mmCIF file of C-alpha atoms and ligand atoms in Angstrom:
data_model
loop_
_atom_site.group_PDB
_atom_site.id
_atom_site.type_symbol
_atom_site.label_atom_id
_atom_site.label_comp_id
_atom_site.label_asym_id
_atom_site.label_seq_id
_atom_site.Cartn_x
_atom_site.Cartn_y
_atom_site.Cartn_z
ATOM 1 C CA MET A 14 22.408 -5.568 6.303
ATOM 2 C CA ALA A 15 19.414 -5.146 3.366
ATOM 3 C CA HIS A 16 19.271 -1.598 1.369
ATOM 4 C CA ILE A 17 16.976 0.245 -0.407
ATOM 5 C CA THR A 18 18.558 0.941 -3.966
ATOM 6 C CA ALA A 19 15.317 2.680 -5.694
ATOM 7 C CA SER A 20 12.106 3.850 -5.771
ATOM 8 C CA VAL A 21 9.587 3.585 -8.310
ATOM 9 C CA TYR A 22 6.029 5.628 -8.876
ATOM 10 C CA THR A 23 3.343 4.971 -11.088
ATOM 11 C CA SER A 24 -0.379 5.006 -11.716
ATOM 12 C CA HIS A 25 -2.334 1.936 -10.848
ATOM 13 C CA VAL A 26 -5.493 2.606 -13.187
ATOM 14 C CA PRO A 27 -7.699 -0.476 -13.489
ATOM 15 C CA ALA A 28 -7.691 -0.164 -17.457
ATOM 16 C CA ILE A 29 -4.814 -0.758 -17.641
ATOM 17 C CA GLY A 30 -4.556 -3.728 -16.474
ATOM 18 C CA ALA A 31 -7.579 -4.892 -18.443
ATOM 19 C CA ALA A 32 -5.928 -3.118 -21.721
ATOM 20 C CA ILE A 33 -2.910 -5.868 -20.960
ATOM 21 C CA ASP A 34 -4.932 -9.103 -20.172
ATOM 22 C CA LEU A 35 -7.481 -8.418 -23.464
ATOM 23 C CA GLY A 36 -4.390 -7.875 -25.587
ATOM 24 C CA LYS A 37 -5.016 -4.178 -26.581
ATOM 25 C CA THR A 38 -1.634 -2.790 -25.715
ATOM 26 C CA HIS A 39 -0.783 -1.830 -29.606
ATOM 27 C CA GLU A 40 -3.893 -0.238 -30.168
ATOM 28 C CA PRO A 41 -3.164 3.425 -30.669
ATOM 29 C CA TYR A 42 -5.063 5.208 -27.817
ATOM 30 C CA TRP A 43 -2.951 2.602 -25.272
ATOM 31 C CA GLN A 44 0.158 2.498 -27.455
ATOM 32 C CA LYS A 45 0.950 5.978 -25.994
ATOM 33 C CA VAL A 46 0.555 4.704 -22.610
ATOM 34 C CA PHE A 47 2.560 1.373 -22.759
ATOM 35 C CA ASP A 48 5.410 3.033 -24.484
ATOM 36 C CA GLY A 49 6.200 5.043 -21.206
ATOM 37 C CA TYR A 50 7.019 2.102 -19.481
ATOM 38 C CA GLU A 51 9.206 0.461 -22.357
ATOM 39 C CA PHE A 52 12.349 1.983 -20.531
ATOM 40 C CA SER A 53 11.098 1.013 -17.167
ATOM 41 C CA LYS A 54 10.697 -2.746 -18.236
ATOM 42 C CA GLN A 55 14.368 -2.957 -20.024
ATOM 43 C CA TRP A 56 15.094 -1.164 -16.227
ATOM 44 C CA MET A 57 13.687 -3.924 -13.914
ATOM 45 C CA ARG A 58 15.636 -6.798 -16.033
ATOM 46 C CA GLU A 59 18.724 -5.016 -15.452
ATOM 47 C CA ASN A 60 18.342 -3.937 -11.657
ATOM 48 C CA ARG A 61 16.394 -7.043 -10.518
ATOM 49 C CA PRO A 62 15.598 -6.592 -6.654
ATOM 50 C CA ASP A 63 15.613 -9.494 -4.537
ATOM 51 C CA VAL A 64 12.257 -7.795 -2.918
ATOM 52 C CA ILE A 65 9.931 -4.968 -3.980
ATOM 53 C CA PHE A 66 7.995 -3.566 -0.703
ATOM 54 C CA LEU A 67 5.164 -2.212 -2.828
ATOM 55 C CA VAL A 68 2.954 0.903 -1.516
ATOM 56 C CA TYR A 69 -0.904 0.868 -2.851
ATOM 57 C CA ASN A 70 -4.453 1.385 -1.569
ATOM 58 C CA ASP A 71 -6.733 -1.274 -1.454
ATOM 59 C CA HIS A 72 -10.055 -0.046 -3.255
ATOM 60 C CA ALA A 73 -12.367 -1.451 -0.873
ATOM 61 C CA THR A 74 -11.465 -5.035 -2.411
ATOM 62 C CA ALA A 75 -9.640 -7.028 0.737
ATOM 63 C CA PHE A 76 -11.262 -4.480 3.115
ATOM 64 C CA SER A 77 -14.774 -3.632 3.127
ATOM 65 C CA LEU A 78 -15.755 -0.272 4.403
ATOM 66 C CA ASP A 79 -17.119 -2.102 7.681
ATOM 67 C CA MET A 80 -13.172 -1.872 8.224
ATOM 68 C CA ILE A 81 -10.413 0.306 7.167
ATOM 69 C CA PRO A 82 -6.652 0.011 8.219
ATOM 70 C CA THR A 83 -5.354 3.135 7.905
ATOM 71 C CA PHE A 84 -1.639 1.389 7.243
ATOM 72 C CA ALA A 85 -1.525 -2.671 7.061
ATOM 73 C CA ILE A 86 1.211 -4.652 5.719
ATOM 74 C CA GLY A 87 1.166 -7.779 4.502
ATOM 75 C CA THR A 88 3.163 -10.600 6.496
ATOM 76 C CA ALA A 89 1.967 -13.418 4.180
ATOM 77 C CA ALA A 90 3.691 -16.219 2.112
ATOM 78 C CA GLU A 91 1.745 -15.386 -0.821
ATOM 79 C CA PHE A 92 -1.382 -13.146 -1.816
ATOM 80 C CA GLN A 93 -4.138 -13.783 -4.742
ATOM 81 C CA PRO A 94 -5.174 -11.564 -7.188
ATOM 82 C CA ALA A 95 -8.316 -10.257 -6.219
ATOM 83 C CA ASP A 96 -11.444 -10.543 -8.085
ATOM 84 C CA GLU A 97 -12.620 -7.021 -8.384
ATOM 85 C CA GLY A 98 -16.051 -7.854 -10.575
ATOM 86 C CA TRP A 99 -14.675 -9.413 -13.564
ATOM 87 C CA GLY A 100 -12.917 -12.377 -11.963
ATOM 88 C CA PRO A 101 -9.481 -12.278 -11.347
ATOM 89 C CA ARG A 102 -6.654 -11.086 -13.141
ATOM 90 C CA PRO A 103 -4.832 -13.799 -15.009
ATOM 91 C CA VAL A 104 -1.517 -12.788 -13.468
ATOM 92 C CA PRO A 105 0.536 -14.692 -11.001
ATOM 93 C CA LYS A 106 -0.048 -14.828 -7.450
ATOM 94 C CA VAL A 107 2.147 -12.497 -5.089
ATOM 95 C CA VAL A 108 4.837 -14.632 -3.499
ATOM 96 C CA GLY A 109 5.524 -12.608 0.045
ATOM 97 C CA HIS A 110 8.245 -11.967 1.949
ATOM 98 C CA PRO A 111 7.304 -12.879 5.360
ATOM 99 C CA GLU A 112 10.748 -12.518 7.000
ATOM 100 C CA LEU A 113 11.229 -9.351 5.880
ATOM 101 C CA ALA A 114 7.285 -7.702 6.456
ATOM 102 C CA SER A 115 7.657 -9.174 10.179
ATOM 103 C CA HIS A 116 10.975 -7.376 10.671
ATOM 104 C CA ILE A 117 9.497 -4.478 9.165
ATOM 105 C CA ALA A 118 6.469 -4.661 11.355
ATOM 106 C CA GLN A 119 8.548 -4.705 14.094
ATOM 107 C CA SER A 120 10.718 -2.158 13.659
ATOM 108 C CA VAL A 121 8.417 0.276 12.453
ATOM 109 C CA ILE A 122 5.525 -0.390 15.128
ATOM 110 C CA GLN A 123 8.614 0.178 17.708
ATOM 111 C CA ASP A 124 9.133 3.324 16.316
ATOM 112 C CA ASP A 125 5.439 4.448 16.979
ATOM 113 C CA PHE A 126 4.119 3.537 13.855
ATOM 114 C CA ASP A 127 1.136 1.761 14.395
ATOM 115 C CA LEU A 128 0.851 -0.800 11.213
ATOM 116 C CA THR A 129 -1.942 -3.429 10.886
ATOM 117 C CA ILE A 130 -0.816 -6.982 10.682
ATOM 118 C CA VAL A 131 -2.493 -8.914 7.406
ATOM 119 C CA ASN A 132 -1.646 -12.727 7.598
ATOM 120 C CA ARG A 133 -4.382 -13.150 4.812
ATOM 121 C CA MET A 134 -5.518 -10.941 1.829
ATOM 122 C CA ASP A 135 -6.384 -10.393 -2.064
ATOM 123 C CA VAL A 136 -4.518 -7.991 -3.647
ATOM 124 C CA ASP A 137 -6.364 -5.734 -5.993
ATOM 125 C CA HIS A 138 -5.264 -3.412 -8.680
ATOM 126 C CA GLY A 139 -3.606 -0.978 -7.119
ATOM 127 C CA LEU A 140 -0.875 -3.768 -6.826
ATOM 128 C CA THR A 141 -1.223 -5.771 -9.761
ATOM 129 C CA VAL A 142 -1.267 -3.120 -12.068
ATOM 130 C CA PRO A 143 1.945 -1.701 -11.245
ATOM 131 C CA LEU A 144 4.109 -5.292 -11.168
ATOM 132 C CA SER A 145 2.238 -5.552 -14.665
ATOM 133 C CA LEU A 146 3.646 -2.153 -16.090
ATOM 134 C CA MET A 147 6.921 -2.653 -14.602
ATOM 135 C CA CYS A 148 7.577 -6.581 -15.346
ATOM 136 C CA GLY A 149 5.246 -7.174 -18.257
ATOM 137 C CA GLN A 150 2.889 -10.400 -18.732
ATOM 138 C CA PRO A 151 4.736 -13.162 -17.159
ATOM 139 C CA ASP A 152 4.505 -16.534 -19.193
ATOM 140 C CA ARG A 153 1.132 -17.965 -18.446
ATOM 141 C CA ASP A 154 -1.821 -20.149 -19.696
ATOM 142 C CA ILE A 155 -4.160 -18.096 -20.826
ATOM 143 C CA GLY A 156 -7.282 -18.144 -19.469
ATOM 144 C CA LYS A 157 -9.247 -16.560 -16.637
ATOM 145 C CA ASP A 158 -8.564 -18.722 -13.711
ATOM 146 C CA SER A 159 -5.128 -17.540 -11.913
ATOM 147 C CA ALA A 160 -4.371 -20.662 -10.160
ATOM 148 C CA LYS A 161 -3.615 -22.461 -13.889
ATOM 149 C CA ASN A 162 -1.173 -19.612 -13.928
ATOM 150 C CA ASN A 163 2.791 -20.957 -14.276
ATOM 151 C CA GLY A 164 4.362 -17.297 -14.778
ATOM 152 C CA ALA A 165 6.237 -15.696 -11.598
ATOM 153 C CA TRP A 166 6.520 -12.154 -10.845
ATOM 154 C CA PRO A 167 10.380 -11.622 -10.857
ATOM 155 C CA CYS A 168 10.688 -11.329 -6.840
ATOM 156 C CA PRO A 169 8.681 -11.013 -3.592
ATOM 157 C CA VAL A 170 6.553 -8.748 -2.666
ATOM 158 C CA ILE A 171 5.492 -7.373 0.516
ATOM 159 C CA PRO A 172 1.749 -5.532 -0.224
ATOM 160 C CA PHE A 173 1.879 -2.494 2.137
ATOM 161 C CA ALA A 174 -2.173 -0.625 1.852
ATOM 162 C CA VAL A 175 -2.941 2.902 3.210
ATOM 163 C CA ASN A 176 -6.175 4.122 3.463
ATOM 164 C CA VAL A 177 -6.663 6.861 1.076
ATOM 165 C CA VAL A 178 -10.594 5.320 0.553
ATOM 166 C CA GLN A 179 -12.245 7.235 3.674
ATOM 167 C CA TYR A 180 -11.701 10.044 5.682
ATOM 168 C CA PRO A 181 -9.177 10.892 7.508
ATOM 169 C CA ALA A 182 -6.496 9.513 5.418
ATOM 170 C CA PRO A 183 -2.953 9.791 6.408
ATOM 171 C CA SER A 184 -1.361 13.223 5.967
ATOM 172 C CA GLY A 185 1.730 13.366 3.483
ATOM 173 C CA ARG A 186 4.371 14.583 6.355
ATOM 174 C CA ARG A 187 2.897 11.322 8.610
ATOM 175 C CA CYS A 188 3.342 9.136 4.879
ATOM 176 C CA PHE A 189 7.046 10.428 4.714
ATOM 177 C CA ASN A 190 8.297 10.350 8.370
ATOM 178 C CA LEU A 191 6.795 6.770 7.954
ATOM 179 C CA GLY A 192 9.107 6.045 4.530
ATOM 180 C CA ARG A 193 11.766 7.050 6.941
ATOM 181 C CA ALA A 194 11.316 4.576 9.564
ATOM 182 C CA ILE A 195 10.739 2.075 6.972
ATOM 183 C CA ARG A 196 14.068 2.570 5.589
ATOM 184 C CA LYS A 197 15.613 2.268 8.984
ATOM 185 C CA ALA A 198 13.724 -0.910 9.419
ATOM 186 C CA VAL A 199 15.193 -2.256 6.076
ATOM 187 C CA GLU A 200 18.500 -1.455 6.863
ATOM 188 C CA SER A 201 18.625 -3.264 10.118
ATOM 189 C CA PHE A 202 17.188 -6.419 8.526
ATOM 190 C CA ASP A 203 20.314 -9.123 9.008
ATOM 191 C CA GLU A 204 20.733 -10.318 5.075
ATOM 192 C CA PRO A 205 21.832 -8.207 2.158
ATOM 193 C CA LEU A 206 18.788 -8.103 0.014
ATOM 194 C CA ASN A 207 18.487 -4.908 -2.661
ATOM 195 C CA VAL A 208 15.072 -3.926 -1.695
ATOM 196 C CA GLN A 209 12.991 -1.430 -4.102
ATOM 197 C CA ILE A 210 10.223 0.505 -2.546
ATOM 198 C CA TRP A 211 7.469 1.380 -5.043
ATOM 199 C CA GLY A 212 4.693 4.126 -4.489
ATOM 200 C CA THR A 213 1.545 3.781 -6.502
ATOM 201 C CA GLY A 214 -2.037 5.531 -7.365
ATOM 202 C CA GLY A 215 -2.308 9.087 -8.623
ATOM 203 C CA MET A 216 -2.171 11.512 -10.394
ATOM 204 C CA SER A 217 -4.968 13.977 -11.048
ATOM 205 C CA HIS A 218 -8.022 12.035 -10.996
ATOM 206 C CA GLN A 219 -11.553 12.211 -9.746
ATOM 207 C CA LEU A 220 -14.107 9.645 -10.707
ATOM 208 C CA GLN A 221 -17.627 10.894 -9.318
ATOM 209 C CA GLY A 222 -19.463 14.050 -8.881
ATOM 210 C CA PRO A 223 -19.726 17.272 -10.863
ATOM 211 C CA ARG A 224 -15.872 17.183 -11.132
ATOM 212 C CA ALA A 225 -15.552 13.634 -12.686
ATOM 213 C CA GLY A 226 -12.955 13.552 -15.128
ATOM 214 C CA LEU A 227 -11.006 16.562 -13.583
ATOM 215 C CA ILE A 228 -7.190 16.340 -14.974
ATOM 216 C CA ASN A 229 -4.790 19.026 -13.934
ATOM 217 C CA ARG A 230 -1.147 18.640 -15.419
ATOM 218 C CA GLU A 231 0.517 21.770 -13.988
ATOM 219 C CA PHE A 232 -0.677 20.348 -10.519
ATOM 220 C CA ASP A 233 1.300 16.918 -11.792
ATOM 221 C CA ASN A 234 4.116 18.012 -13.145
ATOM 222 C CA ALA A 235 4.368 20.854 -9.926
ATOM 223 C CA PHE A 236 4.153 17.564 -8.180
ATOM 224 C CA LEU A 237 6.836 15.425 -10.085
ATOM 225 C CA ASP A 238 9.468 18.164 -9.729
ATOM 226 C CA ARG A 239 9.162 18.528 -6.036
ATOM 227 C CA LEU A 240 8.969 14.559 -5.087
ATOM 228 C CA ILE A 241 12.124 14.606 -6.632
ATOM 229 C CA GLU A 242 14.024 17.935 -5.378
ATOM 230 C CA ASP A 243 11.883 18.844 -2.336
ATOM 231 C CA PRO A 244 10.008 15.905 -1.014
ATOM 232 C CA GLN A 245 10.085 17.133 2.625
ATOM 233 C CA GLY A 246 8.200 20.489 1.710
ATOM 234 C CA LEU A 247 5.827 18.457 -0.436
ATOM 235 C CA ALA A 248 5.044 16.317 2.436
ATOM 236 C CA GLN A 249 3.645 20.009 4.283
ATOM 237 C CA MET A 250 1.141 20.028 1.537
ATOM 238 C CA PRO A 251 -2.681 19.660 3.502
ATOM 239 C CA HIS A 252 -5.330 17.121 2.020
ATOM 240 C CA ILE A 253 -7.872 20.190 0.734
ATOM 241 C CA ASP A 254 -4.974 20.956 -1.806
ATOM 242 C CA TYR A 255 -4.614 17.325 -3.163
ATOM 243 C CA VAL A 256 -8.221 17.376 -3.436
ATOM 244 C CA ARG A 257 -9.045 20.787 -4.736
ATOM 245 C CA GLU A 258 -5.830 20.653 -7.063
ATOM 246 C CA ALA A 259 -5.920 16.842 -8.478
ATOM 247 C CA GLY A 260 -9.381 15.877 -7.616
ATOM 248 C CA SER A 261 -10.625 13.533 -4.938
ATOM 249 C CA GLU A 262 -8.805 10.522 -5.877
ATOM 250 C CA GLY A 263 -5.530 12.699 -6.389
ATOM 251 C CA ILE A 264 -5.383 11.744 -3.028
ATOM 252 C CA GLU A 265 -3.771 8.662 -3.793
ATOM 253 C CA LEU A 266 -0.958 10.737 -4.191
ATOM 254 C CA VAL A 267 0.479 10.894 -0.316
ATOM 255 C CA MET A 268 1.143 7.076 -1.000
ATOM 256 C CA TRP A 269 4.221 8.510 -3.170
ATOM 257 C CA LEU A 270 5.514 10.150 -0.015
ATOM 258 C CA ILE A 271 6.056 6.602 1.614
ATOM 259 C CA ALA A 272 8.558 5.678 -1.132
ATOM 260 C CA ARG A 273 10.525 8.649 -1.230
ATOM 261 C CA GLY A 274 10.727 9.124 2.628
ATOM 262 C CA ALA A 275 12.379 5.895 2.386
ATOM 263 C CA MET A 276 15.189 7.247 0.194
ATOM 264 C CA SER A 277 18.353 8.216 1.229
ATOM 265 C CA ASP A 278 18.536 11.772 2.376
ATOM 266 C CA ASN A 279 21.252 12.472 -0.760
ATOM 267 C CA ALA A 280 19.641 13.850 -3.913
ATOM 268 C CA PRO A 281 18.334 10.696 -5.960
ATOM 269 C CA ARG A 282 19.279 9.969 -9.266
ATOM 270 C CA VAL A 283 16.389 10.654 -11.603
ATOM 271 C CA ARG A 284 16.119 7.268 -14.395
ATOM 272 C CA HIS A 285 12.983 7.822 -15.828
ATOM 273 C CA ARG A 286 9.947 10.149 -15.991
ATOM 274 C CA PHE A 287 6.954 9.661 -18.221
ATOM 275 C CA TYR A 288 3.617 11.683 -17.961
ATOM 276 C CA HIS A 289 0.935 11.049 -20.229
ATOM 277 C CA VAL A 290 -2.882 12.380 -20.300
ATOM 278 C CA PRO A 291 -5.114 10.274 -20.820
ATOM 279 C CA ALA A 292 -5.868 6.638 -19.461
ATOM 280 C CA SER A 293 -9.241 6.200 -18.426
ATOM 281 C CA ASN A 294 -10.264 9.524 -16.569
ATOM 282 C CA THR A 295 -6.871 9.834 -15.337
ATOM 283 C CA ALA A 296 -3.426 11.060 -15.796
ATOM 284 C CA VAL A 297 -0.552 8.851 -15.667
ATOM 285 C CA GLY A 298 2.502 9.513 -14.100
ATOM 286 C CA HIS A 299 5.463 7.605 -13.667
ATOM 287 C CA LEU A 300 9.197 7.853 -11.708
ATOM 288 C CA ILE A 301 12.342 5.898 -11.730
ATOM 289 C CA LEU A 302 14.405 7.206 -8.666
ATOM 290 C CA GLU A 303 17.851 5.531 -7.703
ATOM 291 C CA ASN A 304 19.857 6.037 -4.750
ATOM 292 C CA THR A 305 23.359 7.443 -5.153
HETATM 293 C C1 DHB B 3 -9.419 4.299 -12.159
HETATM 294 C C2 DHB B 3 -9.367 3.843 -10.317
HETATM 295 C C3 DHB B 3 -8.490 3.473 -9.745
HETATM 296 O O1 DHB B 3 -8.197 3.111 -8.157
HETATM 297 C C4 DHB B 3 -7.402 4.874 -10.137
HETATM 298 O O2 DHB B 3 -6.347 5.113 -9.125
HETATM 299 C C5 DHB B 3 -7.341 5.469 -11.381
HETATM 300 C C6 DHB B 3 -8.415 5.187 -12.458
HETATM 301 C C7 DHB B 3 -10.707 4.315 -12.498
HETATM 302 O O3 DHB B 3 -11.555 3.685 -12.351
HETATM 303 O O4 DHB B 3 -10.671 5.160 -13.749
HETATM 304 FE FE1 FE B 4 -6.313 3.718 -7.364
#
């Protein structure tokens, strides 16, 4: 039986990827961000999973505004880093886990969550920046062409894309319950795999309009507290509260409830917590929770 051992939550700010790729991590501005992930990289080395189920949102990269699935599971054998306008990030391709992904699709769809099955997709900063933050930069040929890349991420990754780009986005409650269905699916997979589930995006940020640059430390820290202690209560929070308190892009935080819903019903062990402002126009939040 496969099982979920831990969940990881992190912002996925694209400028963090650019700072890594351009060798700026030791500049004073960025050092403060990356210091918060030193523990996490060590933890990843010591707790390397067999598979990462990575919840993120596509930022109109693989899906255009022509077609937007609410929940999409990547079942392919591999996924290439996307070109978001400056060429693909010089990071390894993402190796998938088609067997586990197909099993989860089967189980979760039969549990009444309608997933879109994606057999071909490039993955954007929403997925690659969390991998960089948690795993560091794998050995690689320096160069723009990711096809030349010799490095590899530490394990297969199942991309799971959630629509938070165009309304209506799924509710926190639905995300939490979907996480529970994913847990059930993982636990019925007939191989002894150690699976981590990651929720990405957030924290407070607004990239557009008169409130651009909005940061709400109080809301962000209360969100982290409640995610740990009262996820089911937090899952009842309506969208309008995310947008009002955490800015228009703060709605990305609903994705964290998928990862939290996939955790055991017992209280988790908090291995790491980090919060920092700013990175680009965004607050950075990060948690590592282990199942006990
Ligand atoms: C930015 C973009 C994101 O997708 C995000 O989650 C945070 C910040 C940005 O463009 O700065
Ligand atoms: Fe984002």
